[in-house]
Amino acid sequence: MSGNLTSGTTNILVAEDDSWWATFDFDPSGYVKDDEKIDADALLKELKSYDEAANDERVRLGLEKLYTDSWAVAPKYDPVSKHLEWALKVRSANNTETINYTVRLLGRTGVMSATLVSDPENLDKNIQAFKKSIQGFEYNTGQRYTEFKAGDKVAEYGLAALVVGGVAAVATKKGFWAMIAAFFAATWKFILVGFAALFGFIGKIFKRNKE
């Protein structure tokens, strides 16, 4: 068991067979402009440069060190769905590999972050299952990215910062992995979230397309 951290209110979705789990949280940081080109190599180099400082913080929090390895899925943005996705491979001090697959769903007032945690061997299968689980969901009317209006709050960063900032938050902020440690200690029982409960939360911002 390694450690992972996020900020804000986090909801967790666990596969029925416990083969993967994912976190969801919304950041009301404003409208993120999507006209920035993404340089995956430069982003990976930047992320690796943060490892030392992030690990100092992890040690302070009593968590084991993690090291950025490579992209399992290089960052890519779909201008139609307004989804930004990537998967980062990280390893622990004892060389245990973990892959975090992340999707950022851009909206009018902020970004919904959905992160899948999977073992490398089952990544492709688990990504497909994860995508299927959130298929058909979109922002409610008035909250969609395309409904941006002059005067709306605009985020102070672009697509690249969503990647770097998202990974940095996982690496350095306290709360999430402490919760996950308790989650595993309780044998997955107290925090297991069904689809209905999870999307009840997301329903405040999203609606499901039943077509």
JSON list of C-alpha atoms in Angstrom, two decimals:
[
{"chain": "A", "resi": 1, "resn": "MET", "atom": "CA", "xyz": [0.00, 0.00, 0.00]},
{"chain": "A", "resi": 2, "resn": "SER", "atom": "CA", "xyz": [1.44, 3.35, -1.01]},
{"chain": "A", "resi": 3, "resn": "GLY", "atom": "CA", "xyz": [0.03, 6.81, -0.38]},
{"chain": "A", "resi": 4, "resn": "ASN", "atom": "CA", "xyz": [-1.96, 9.25, -2.48]},
{"chain": "A", "resi": 5, "resn": "LEU", "atom": "CA", "xyz": [-3.45, 12.63, -1.59]},
{"chain": "A", "resi": 6, "resn": "THR", "atom": "CA", "xyz": [-6.02, 15.06, -2.97]},
{"chain": "A", "resi": 7, "resn": "SER", "atom": "CA", "xyz": [-7.75, 18.22, -1.82]},
{"chain": "A", "resi": 8, "resn": "GLY", "atom": "CA", "xyz": [-11.35, 19.16, -1.21]},
{"chain": "A", "resi": 9, "resn": "THR", "atom": "CA", "xyz": [-14.32, 16.85, -0.97]},
{"chain": "A", "resi": 10, "resn": "THR", "atom": "CA", "xyz": [-13.55, 13.53, -2.61]},
{"chain": "A", "resi": 11, "resn": "ASN", "atom": "CA", "xyz": [-16.03, 10.83, -3.60]},
{"chain": "A", "resi": 12, "resn": "ILE", "atom": "CA", "xyz": [-14.84, 7.32, -4.32]},
{"chain": "A", "resi": 13, "resn": "LEU", "atom": "CA", "xyz": [-16.16, 4.78, -6.79]},
{"chain": "A", "resi": 14, "resn": "VAL", "atom": "CA", "xyz": [-15.11, 1.14, -6.40]},
{"chain": "A", "resi": 15, "resn": "ALA", "atom": "CA", "xyz": [-15.64, -1.53, -9.03]},
{"chain": "A", "resi": 16, "resn": "GLU", "atom": "CA", "xyz": [-18.09, -4.23, -8.01]},
{"chain": "A", "resi": 17, "resn": "ASP", "atom": "CA", "xyz": [-15.30, -6.82, -8.15]},
{"chain": "A", "resi": 18, "resn": "ASP", "atom": "CA", "xyz": [-12.83, -4.52, -6.32]},
{"chain": "A", "resi": 19, "resn": "SER", "atom": "CA", "xyz": [-10.50, -4.63, -9.34]},
{"chain": "A", "resi": 20, "resn": "TRP", "atom": "CA", "xyz": [-10.13, -0.83, -9.49]},
{"chain": "A", "resi": 21, "resn": "TRP", "atom": "CA", "xyz": [-11.25, 2.32, -7.75]},
{"chain": "A", "resi": 22, "resn": "ALA", "atom": "CA", "xyz": [-11.58, 5.96, -8.73]},
{"chain": "A", "resi": 23, "resn": "THR", "atom": "CA", "xyz": [-11.93, 9.34, -7.08]},
{"chain": "A", "resi": 24, "resn": "PHE", "atom": "CA", "xyz": [-14.14, 12.26, -8.14]},
{"chain": "A", "resi": 25, "resn": "ASP", "atom": "CA", "xyz": [-13.96, 15.87, -7.04]},
{"chain": "A", "resi": 26, "resn": "PHE", "atom": "CA", "xyz": [-14.92, 19.23, -8.52]},
{"chain": "A", "resi": 27, "resn": "ASP", "atom": "CA", "xyz": [-12.71, 22.31, -8.52]},
{"chain": "A", "resi": 28, "resn": "PRO", "atom": "CA", "xyz": [-14.71, 25.54, -9.02]},
{"chain": "A", "resi": 29, "resn": "SER", "atom": "CA", "xyz": [-11.64, 27.37, -10.30]},
{"chain": "A", "resi": 30, "resn": "GLY", "atom": "CA", "xyz": [-13.39, 28.82, -13.32]},
{"chain": "A", "resi": 31, "resn": "TYR", "atom": "CA", "xyz": [-13.44, 28.34, -17.08]},
{"chain": "A", "resi": 32, "resn": "VAL", "atom": "CA", "xyz": [-10.19, 26.77, -18.31]},
{"chain": "A", "resi": 33, "resn": "LYS", "atom": "CA", "xyz": [-9.21, 27.93, -21.80]},
{"chain": "A", "resi": 34, "resn": "ASP", "atom": "CA", "xyz": [-8.45, 24.96, -24.03]},
{"chain": "A", "resi": 35, "resn": "ASP", "atom": "CA", "xyz": [-6.36, 26.63, -26.74]},
{"chain": "A", "resi": 36, "resn": "GLU", "atom": "CA", "xyz": [-3.01, 25.55, -25.29]},
{"chain": "A", "resi": 37, "resn": "LYS", "atom": "CA", "xyz": [-0.87, 22.92, -27.01]},
{"chain": "A", "resi": 38, "resn": "ILE", "atom": "CA", "xyz": [0.39, 20.14, -24.74]},
{"chain": "A", "resi": 39, "resn": "ASP", "atom": "CA", "xyz": [4.05, 19.09, -24.80]},
{"chain": "A", "resi": 40, "resn": "ALA", "atom": "CA", "xyz": [4.02, 15.69, -23.10]},
{"chain": "A", "resi": 41, "resn": "ASP", "atom": "CA", "xyz": [7.81, 15.37, -22.90]},
{"chain": "A", "resi": 42, "resn": "ALA", "atom": "CA", "xyz": [8.21, 18.78, -21.28]},
{"chain": "A", "resi": 43, "resn": "LEU", "atom": "CA", "xyz": [5.42, 18.03, -18.80]},
{"chain": "A", "resi": 44, "resn": "LEU", "atom": "CA", "xyz": [7.00, 14.72, -17.78]},
{"chain": "A", "resi": 45, "resn": "LYS", "atom": "CA", "xyz": [10.35, 16.42, -17.22]},
{"chain": "A", "resi": 46, "resn": "GLU", "atom": "CA", "xyz": [8.66, 19.08, -15.10]},
{"chain": "A", "resi": 47, "resn": "LEU", "atom": "CA", "xyz": [6.80, 16.49, -13.04]},
{"chain": "A", "resi": 48, "resn": "LYS", "atom": "CA", "xyz": [10.00, 14.58, -12.34]},
{"chain": "A", "resi": 49, "resn": "SER", "atom": "CA", "xyz": [11.63, 17.79, -11.13]},
{"chain": "A", "resi": 50, "resn": "TYR", "atom": "CA", "xyz": [9.02, 18.00, -8.36]},
{"chain": "A", "resi": 51, "resn": "ASP", "atom": "CA", "xyz": [9.72, 14.52, -6.96]},
{"chain": "A", "resi": 52, "resn": "GLU", "atom": "CA", "xyz": [12.28, 15.60, -4.36]},
{"chain": "A", "resi": 53, "resn": "ALA", "atom": "CA", "xyz": [10.14, 18.33, -2.80]},
{"chain": "A", "resi": 54, "resn": "ALA", "atom": "CA", "xyz": [7.02, 16.18, -2.96]},
{"chain": "A", "resi": 55, "resn": "ASN", "atom": "CA", "xyz": [8.79, 13.30, -1.25]},
{"chain": "A", "resi": 56, "resn": "ASP", "atom": "CA", "xyz": [10.08, 15.55, 1.51]},
{"chain": "A", "resi": 57, "resn": "GLU", "atom": "CA", "xyz": [6.44, 16.39, 2.23]},
{"chain": "A", "resi": 58, "resn": "ARG", "atom": "CA", "xyz": [5.38, 12.77, 1.99]},
{"chain": "A", "resi": 59, "resn": "VAL", "atom": "CA", "xyz": [8.04, 11.74, 4.50]},
{"chain": "A", "resi": 60, "resn": "ARG", "atom": "CA", "xyz": [6.84, 14.49, 6.82]},
{"chain": "A", "resi": 61, "resn": "LEU", "atom": "CA", "xyz": [3.34, 13.06, 6.60]},
{"chain": "A", "resi": 62, "resn": "GLY", "atom": "CA", "xyz": [4.57, 9.54, 7.29]},
{"chain": "A", "resi": 63, "resn": "LEU", "atom": "CA", "xyz": [4.03, 8.28, 3.74]},
{"chain": "A", "resi": 64, "resn": "GLU", "atom": "CA", "xyz": [6.50, 6.39, 1.59]},
{"chain": "A", "resi": 65, "resn": "LYS", "atom": "CA", "xyz": [8.30, 8.10, -1.25]},
{"chain": "A", "resi": 66, "resn": "LEU", "atom": "CA", "xyz": [6.97, 7.93, -4.81]},
{"chain": "A", "resi": 67, "resn": "TYR", "atom": "CA", "xyz": [8.90, 8.56, -8.00]},
{"chain": "A", "resi": 68, "resn": "THR", "atom": "CA", "xyz": [7.60, 9.68, -11.38]},
{"chain": "A", "resi": 69, "resn": "ASP", "atom": "CA", "xyz": [8.46, 7.08, -14.00]},
{"chain": "A", "resi": 70, "resn": "SER", "atom": "CA", "xyz": [6.78, 7.66, -17.37]},
{"chain": "A", "resi": 71, "resn": "TRP", "atom": "CA", "xyz": [3.51, 8.23, -19.17]},
{"chain": "A", "resi": 72, "resn": "ALA", "atom": "CA", "xyz": [1.32, 5.16, -19.43]},
{"chain": "A", "resi": 73, "resn": "VAL", "atom": "CA", "xyz": [-0.99, 7.35, -21.52]},
{"chain": "A", "resi": 74, "resn": "ALA", "atom": "CA", "xyz": [0.45, 10.66, -22.74]},
{"chain": "A", "resi": 75, "resn": "PRO", "atom": "CA", "xyz": [-1.76, 13.72, -22.09]},
{"chain": "A", "resi": 76, "resn": "LYS", "atom": "CA", "xyz": [-4.32, 14.30, -24.82]},
{"chain": "A", "resi": 77, "resn": "TYR", "atom": "CA", "xyz": [-7.29, 16.62, -25.13]},
{"chain": "A", "resi": 78, "resn": "ASP", "atom": "CA", "xyz": [-10.54, 15.95, -26.96]},
{"chain": "A", "resi": 79, "resn": "PRO", "atom": "CA", "xyz": [-11.92, 19.33, -28.12]},
{"chain": "A", "resi": 80, "resn": "VAL", "atom": "CA", "xyz": [-15.34, 17.80, -28.79]},
{"chain": "A", "resi": 81, "resn": "SER", "atom": "CA", "xyz": [-16.02, 16.18, -25.42]},
{"chain": "A", "resi": 82, "resn": "LYS", "atom": "CA", "xyz": [-13.86, 18.76, -23.57]},
{"chain": "A", "resi": 83, "resn": "HIS", "atom": "CA", "xyz": [-12.07, 15.92, -21.78]},
{"chain": "A", "resi": 84, "resn": "LEU", "atom": "CA", "xyz": [-8.36, 15.96, -20.96]},
{"chain": "A", "resi": 85, "resn": "GLU", "atom": "CA", "xyz": [-6.87, 12.56, -20.12]},
{"chain": "A", "resi": 86, "resn": "TRP", "atom": "CA", "xyz": [-3.52, 11.09, -19.15]},
{"chain": "A", "resi": 87, "resn": "ALA", "atom": "CA", "xyz": [-2.04, 8.22, -17.16]},
{"chain": "A", "resi": 88, "resn": "LEU", "atom": "CA", "xyz": [1.13, 8.52, -15.12]},
{"chain": "A", "resi": 89, "resn": "LYS", "atom": "CA", "xyz": [3.23, 5.57, -14.02]},
{"chain": "A", "resi": 90, "resn": "VAL", "atom": "CA", "xyz": [4.82, 6.00, -10.61]},
{"chain": "A", "resi": 91, "resn": "ARG", "atom": "CA", "xyz": [6.93, 3.66, -8.50]},
{"chain": "A", "resi": 92, "resn": "SER", "atom": "CA", "xyz": [7.53, 3.38, -4.79]},
{"chain": "A", "resi": 93, "resn": "ALA", "atom": "CA", "xyz": [10.89, 3.05, -3.04]},
{"chain": "A", "resi": 94, "resn": "ASN", "atom": "CA", "xyz": [10.57, -0.75, -3.27]},
{"chain": "A", "resi": 95, "resn": "ASN", "atom": "CA", "xyz": [9.83, -0.48, -7.02]},
{"chain": "A", "resi": 96, "resn": "THR", "atom": "CA", "xyz": [6.13, -1.26, -6.78]},
{"chain": "A", "resi": 97, "resn": "GLU", "atom": "CA", "xyz": [4.44, 0.30, -9.82]},
{"chain": "A", "resi": 98, "resn": "THR", "atom": "CA", "xyz": [1.10, 2.08, -9.77]},
{"chain": "A", "resi": 99, "resn": "ILE", "atom": "CA", "xyz": [-0.70, 3.87, -12.57]},
{"chain": "A", "resi": 100, "resn": "ASN", "atom": "CA", "xyz": [-3.07, 6.77, -12.00]},
{"chain": "A", "resi": 101, "resn": "TYR", "atom": "CA", "xyz": [-5.35, 7.37, -15.00]},
{"chain": "A", "resi": 102, "resn": "THR", "atom": "CA", "xyz": [-6.93, 10.80, -14.87]},
{"chain": "A", "resi": 103, "resn": "VAL", "atom": "CA", "xyz": [-9.72, 12.52, -16.78]},
{"chain": "A", "resi": 104, "resn": "ARG", "atom": "CA", "xyz": [-10.47, 16.22, -16.44]},
{"chain": "A", "resi": 105, "resn": "LEU", "atom": "CA", "xyz": [-13.99, 17.15, -17.55]},
{"chain": "A", "resi": 106, "resn": "LEU", "atom": "CA", "xyz": [-14.03, 20.84, -18.37]},
{"chain": "A", "resi": 107, "resn": "GLY", "atom": "CA", "xyz": [-17.11, 22.86, -17.51]},
{"chain": "A", "resi": 108, "resn": "ARG", "atom": "CA", "xyz": [-18.24, 26.46, -17.49]},
{"chain": "A", "resi": 109, "resn": "THR", "atom": "CA", "xyz": [-17.33, 27.16, -13.86]},
{"chain": "A", "resi": 110, "resn": "GLY", "atom": "CA", "xyz": [-14.59, 24.64, -13.16]},
{"chain": "A", "resi": 111, "resn": "VAL", "atom": "CA", "xyz": [-13.25, 21.16, -13.70]},
{"chain": "A", "resi": 112, "resn": "MET", "atom": "CA", "xyz": [-14.43, 17.76, -12.55]},
{"chain": "A", "resi": 113, "resn": "SER", "atom": "CA", "xyz": [-11.46, 15.51, -11.82]},
{"chain": "A", "resi": 114, "resn": "ALA", "atom": "CA", "xyz": [-11.85, 11.76, -12.10]},
{"chain": "A", "resi": 115, "resn": "THR", "atom": "CA", "xyz": [-8.82, 9.61, -11.27]},
{"chain": "A", "resi": 116, "resn": "LEU", "atom": "CA", "xyz": [-8.63, 5.85, -11.73]},
{"chain": "A", "resi": 117, "resn": "VAL", "atom": "CA", "xyz": [-6.07, 3.87, -9.74]},
{"chain": "A", "resi": 118, "resn": "SER", "atom": "CA", "xyz": [-5.09, 0.58, -11.34]},
{"chain": "A", "resi": 119, "resn": "ASP", "atom": "CA", "xyz": [-2.31, -1.96, -11.35]},
{"chain": "A", "resi": 120, "resn": "PRO", "atom": "CA", "xyz": [-0.28, -1.83, -14.61]},
{"chain": "A", "resi": 121, "resn": "GLU", "atom": "CA", "xyz": [-1.23, -5.36, -15.70]},
{"chain": "A", "resi": 122, "resn": "ASN", "atom": "CA", "xyz": [-4.95, -4.58, -15.88]},
{"chain": "A", "resi": 123, "resn": "LEU", "atom": "CA", "xyz": [-4.77, -0.92, -16.90]},
{"chain": "A", "resi": 124, "resn": "ASP", "atom": "CA", "xyz": [-6.31, -1.20, -20.37]},
{"chain": "A", "resi": 125, "resn": "LYS", "atom": "CA", "xyz": [-9.20, -3.33, -19.15]},
{"chain": "A", "resi": 126, "resn": "ASN", "atom": "CA", "xyz": [-9.81, -1.11, -16.14]},
{"chain": "A", "resi": 127, "resn": "ILE", "atom": "CA", "xyz": [-9.70, 2.08, -18.19]},
{"chain": "A", "resi": 128, "resn": "GLN", "atom": "CA", "xyz": [-12.43, 0.70, -20.43]},
{"chain": "A", "resi": 129, "resn": "ALA", "atom": "CA", "xyz": [-14.54, -0.30, -17.43]},
{"chain": "A", "resi": 130, "resn": "PHE", "atom": "CA", "xyz": [-13.99, 3.11, -15.86]},
{"chain": "A", "resi": 131, "resn": "LYS", "atom": "CA", "xyz": [-14.93, 4.97, -19.04]},
{"chain": "A", "resi": 132, "resn": "LYS", "atom": "CA", "xyz": [-18.06, 2.85, -19.36]},
{"chain": "A", "resi": 133, "resn": "SER", "atom": "CA", "xyz": [-19.04, 3.70, -15.79]},
{"chain": "A", "resi": 134, "resn": "ILE", "atom": "CA", "xyz": [-19.07, 7.43, -16.51]},
{"chain": "A", "resi": 135, "resn": "GLN", "atom": "CA", "xyz": [-20.36, 7.21, -20.07]},
{"chain": "A", "resi": 136, "resn": "GLY", "atom": "CA", "xyz": [-23.44, 9.28, -20.72]},
{"chain": "A", "resi": 137, "resn": "PHE", "atom": "CA", "xyz": [-22.81, 11.91, -18.05]},
{"chain": "A", "resi": 138, "resn": "GLU", "atom": "CA", "xyz": [-22.47, 15.58, -18.86]},
{"chain": "A", "resi": 139, "resn": "TYR", "atom": "CA", "xyz": [-22.71, 18.94, -17.17]},
{"chain": "A", "resi": 140, "resn": "ASN", "atom": "CA", "xyz": [-26.18, 20.25, -16.45]},
{"chain": "A", "resi": 141, "resn": "THR", "atom": "CA", "xyz": [-27.67, 22.94, -18.66]},
{"chain": "A", "resi": 142, "resn": "GLY", "atom": "CA", "xyz": [-26.03, 26.22, -17.78]},
{"chain": "A", "resi": 143, "resn": "GLN", "atom": "CA", "xyz": [-22.88, 24.51, -16.53]},
{"chain": "A", "resi": 144, "resn": "ARG", "atom": "CA", "xyz": [-21.53, 23.24, -19.84]},
{"chain": "A", "resi": 145, "resn": "TYR", "atom": "CA", "xyz": [-18.20, 24.40, -21.21]},
{"chain": "A", "resi": 146, "resn": "THR", "atom": "CA", "xyz": [-19.80, 25.70, -24.40]},
{"chain": "A", "resi": 147, "resn": "GLU", "atom": "CA", "xyz": [-22.18, 27.90, -22.39]},
{"chain": "A", "resi": 148, "resn": "PHE", "atom": "CA", "xyz": [-19.41, 30.23, -21.23]},
{"chain": "A", "resi": 149, "resn": "LYS", "atom": "CA", "xyz": [-20.44, 33.89, -21.20]},
{"chain": "A", "resi": 150, "resn": "ALA", "atom": "CA", "xyz": [-18.44, 37.09, -21.03]},
{"chain": "A", "resi": 151, "resn": "GLY", "atom": "CA", "xyz": [-17.97, 37.99, -17.38]},
{"chain": "A", "resi": 152, "resn": "ASP", "atom": "CA", "xyz": [-17.70, 34.38, -16.18]},
{"chain": "A", "resi": 153, "resn": "LYS", "atom": "CA", "xyz": [-14.75, 33.54, -13.97]},
{"chain": "A", "resi": 154, "resn": "VAL", "atom": "CA", "xyz": [-11.76, 32.39, -16.01]},
{"chain": "A", "resi": 155, "resn": "ALA", "atom": "CA", "xyz": [-9.11, 30.12, -14.50]},
{"chain": "A", "resi": 156, "resn": "GLU", "atom": "CA", "xyz": [-5.58, 31.51, -14.30]},
{"chain": "A", "resi": 157, "resn": "TYR", "atom": "CA", "xyz": [-4.10, 28.45, -16.02]},
{"chain": "A", "resi": 158, "resn": "GLY", "atom": "CA", "xyz": [-4.53, 26.24, -19.06]},
{"chain": "A", "resi": 159, "resn": "LEU", "atom": "CA", "xyz": [-4.49, 22.57, -19.98]},
{"chain": "A", "resi": 160, "resn": "ALA", "atom": "CA", "xyz": [-0.84, 21.91, -19.13]},
{"chain": "A", "resi": 161, "resn": "ALA", "atom": "CA", "xyz": [-1.30, 23.21, -15.61]},
{"chain": "A", "resi": 162, "resn": "LEU", "atom": "CA", "xyz": [-4.24, 20.86, -15.13]},
{"chain": "A", "resi": 163, "resn": "VAL", "atom": "CA", "xyz": [-1.84, 17.99, -15.66]},
{"chain": "A", "resi": 164, "resn": "VAL", "atom": "CA", "xyz": [1.01, 19.34, -13.56]},
{"chain": "A", "resi": 165, "resn": "GLY", "atom": "CA", "xyz": [-1.23, 20.79, -10.87]},
{"chain": "A", "resi": 166, "resn": "GLY", "atom": "CA", "xyz": [-3.33, 17.67, -10.63]},
{"chain": "A", "resi": 167, "resn": "VAL", "atom": "CA", "xyz": [-0.33, 15.44, -10.13]},
{"chain": "A", "resi": 168, "resn": "ALA", "atom": "CA", "xyz": [1.24, 17.86, -7.67]},
{"chain": "A", "resi": 169, "resn": "ALA", "atom": "CA", "xyz": [-1.94, 17.86, -5.60]},
{"chain": "A", "resi": 170, "resn": "VAL", "atom": "CA", "xyz": [-1.93, 14.09, -5.45]},
{"chain": "A", "resi": 171, "resn": "ALA", "atom": "CA", "xyz": [1.70, 14.10, -4.35]},
{"chain": "A", "resi": 172, "resn": "THR", "atom": "CA", "xyz": [1.76, 16.80, -1.71]},
{"chain": "A", "resi": 173, "resn": "LYS", "atom": "CA", "xyz": [-1.61, 17.44, -0.06]},
{"chain": "A", "resi": 174, "resn": "LYS", "atom": "CA", "xyz": [-2.67, 15.62, 3.08]},
{"chain": "A", "resi": 175, "resn": "GLY", "atom": "CA", "xyz": [-5.87, 13.71, 3.60]},
{"chain": "A", "resi": 176, "resn": "PHE", "atom": "CA", "xyz": [-6.53, 11.40, 0.69]},
{"chain": "A", "resi": 177, "resn": "TRP", "atom": "CA", "xyz": [-4.11, 8.55, 1.32]},
{"chain": "A", "resi": 178, "resn": "ALA", "atom": "CA", "xyz": [-4.73, 8.66, 5.04]},
{"chain": "A", "resi": 179, "resn": "MET", "atom": "CA", "xyz": [-8.35, 8.05, 4.16]},
{"chain": "A", "resi": 180, "resn": "ILE", "atom": "CA", "xyz": [-7.44, 5.30, 1.70]},
{"chain": "A", "resi": 181, "resn": "ALA", "atom": "CA", "xyz": [-5.25, 3.59, 4.30]},
{"chain": "A", "resi": 182, "resn": "ALA", "atom": "CA", "xyz": [-8.25, 3.40, 6.61]},
{"chain": "A", "resi": 183, "resn": "PHE", "atom": "CA", "xyz": [-10.30, 2.29, 3.62]},
{"chain": "A", "resi": 184, "resn": "PHE", "atom": "CA", "xyz": [-8.13, -0.77, 3.10]},
{"chain": "A", "resi": 185, "resn": "ALA", "atom": "CA", "xyz": [-7.80, -1.41, 6.83]},
{"chain": "A", "resi": 186, "resn": "ALA", "atom": "CA", "xyz": [-11.58, -1.74, 7.00]},
{"chain": "A", "resi": 187, "resn": "THR", "atom": "CA", "xyz": [-11.52, -4.27, 4.14]},
{"chain": "A", "resi": 188, "resn": "TRP", "atom": "CA", "xyz": [-13.27, -1.90, 1.71]},
{"chain": "A", "resi": 189, "resn": "LYS", "atom": "CA", "xyz": [-16.50, -1.84, 3.72]},
{"chain": "A", "resi": 190, "resn": "PHE", "atom": "CA", "xyz": [-17.14, 1.60, 5.16]},
{"chain": "A", "resi": 191, "resn": "ILE", "atom": "CA", "xyz": [-16.22, 3.66, 2.15]},
{"chain": "A", "resi": 192, "resn": "LEU", "atom": "CA", "xyz": [-17.63, 1.51, -0.64]},
{"chain": "A", "resi": 193, "resn": "VAL", "atom": "CA", "xyz": [-19.79, 3.73, -2.80]},
{"chain": "A", "resi": 194, "resn": "GLY", "atom": "CA", "xyz": [-22.42, 2.45, -5.21]},
{"chain": "A", "resi": 195, "resn": "PHE", "atom": "CA", "xyz": [-23.03, 4.05, -8.55]},
{"chain": "A", "resi": 196, "resn": "ALA", "atom": "CA", "xyz": [-26.28, 5.66, -7.44]},
{"chain": "A", "resi": 197, "resn": "ALA", "atom": "CA", "xyz": [-24.70, 7.33, -4.42]},
{"chain": "A", "resi": 198, "resn": "LEU", "atom": "CA", "xyz": [-21.72, 8.54, -6.39]},
{"chain": "A", "resi": 199, "resn": "PHE", "atom": "CA", "xyz": [-23.75, 10.05, -9.16]},
{"chain": "A", "resi": 200, "resn": "GLY", "atom": "CA", "xyz": [-26.13, 11.57, -6.65]},
{"chain": "A", "resi": 201, "resn": "PHE", "atom": "CA", "xyz": [-23.19, 13.76, -5.71]},
{"chain": "A", "resi": 202, "resn": "ILE", "atom": "CA", "xyz": [-22.15, 14.38, -9.29]},
{"chain": "A", "resi": 203, "resn": "GLY", "atom": "CA", "xyz": [-25.77, 15.12, -10.16]},
{"chain": "A", "resi": 204, "resn": "LYS", "atom": "CA", "xyz": [-25.43, 18.51, -8.53]},
{"chain": "A", "resi": 205, "resn": "ILE", "atom": "CA", "xyz": [-23.31, 19.46, -11.50]},
{"chain": "A", "resi": 206, "resn": "PHE", "atom": "CA", "xyz": [-23.87, 16.69, -14.02]},
{"chain": "A", "resi": 207, "resn": "LYS", "atom": "CA", "xyz": [-26.84, 15.00, -15.55]},
{"chain": "A", "resi": 208, "resn": "ARG", "atom": "CA", "xyz": [-27.04, 11.64, -17.22]},
{"chain": "A", "resi": 209, "resn": "ASN", "atom": "CA", "xyz": [-27.80, 11.39, -20.91]},
{"chain": "A", "resi": 210, "resn": "LYS", "atom": "CA", "xyz": [-30.39, 8.63, -21.16]},
{"chain": "A", "resi": 211, "resn": "GLU", "atom": "CA", "xyz": [-30.38, 8.55, -24.90]}
]
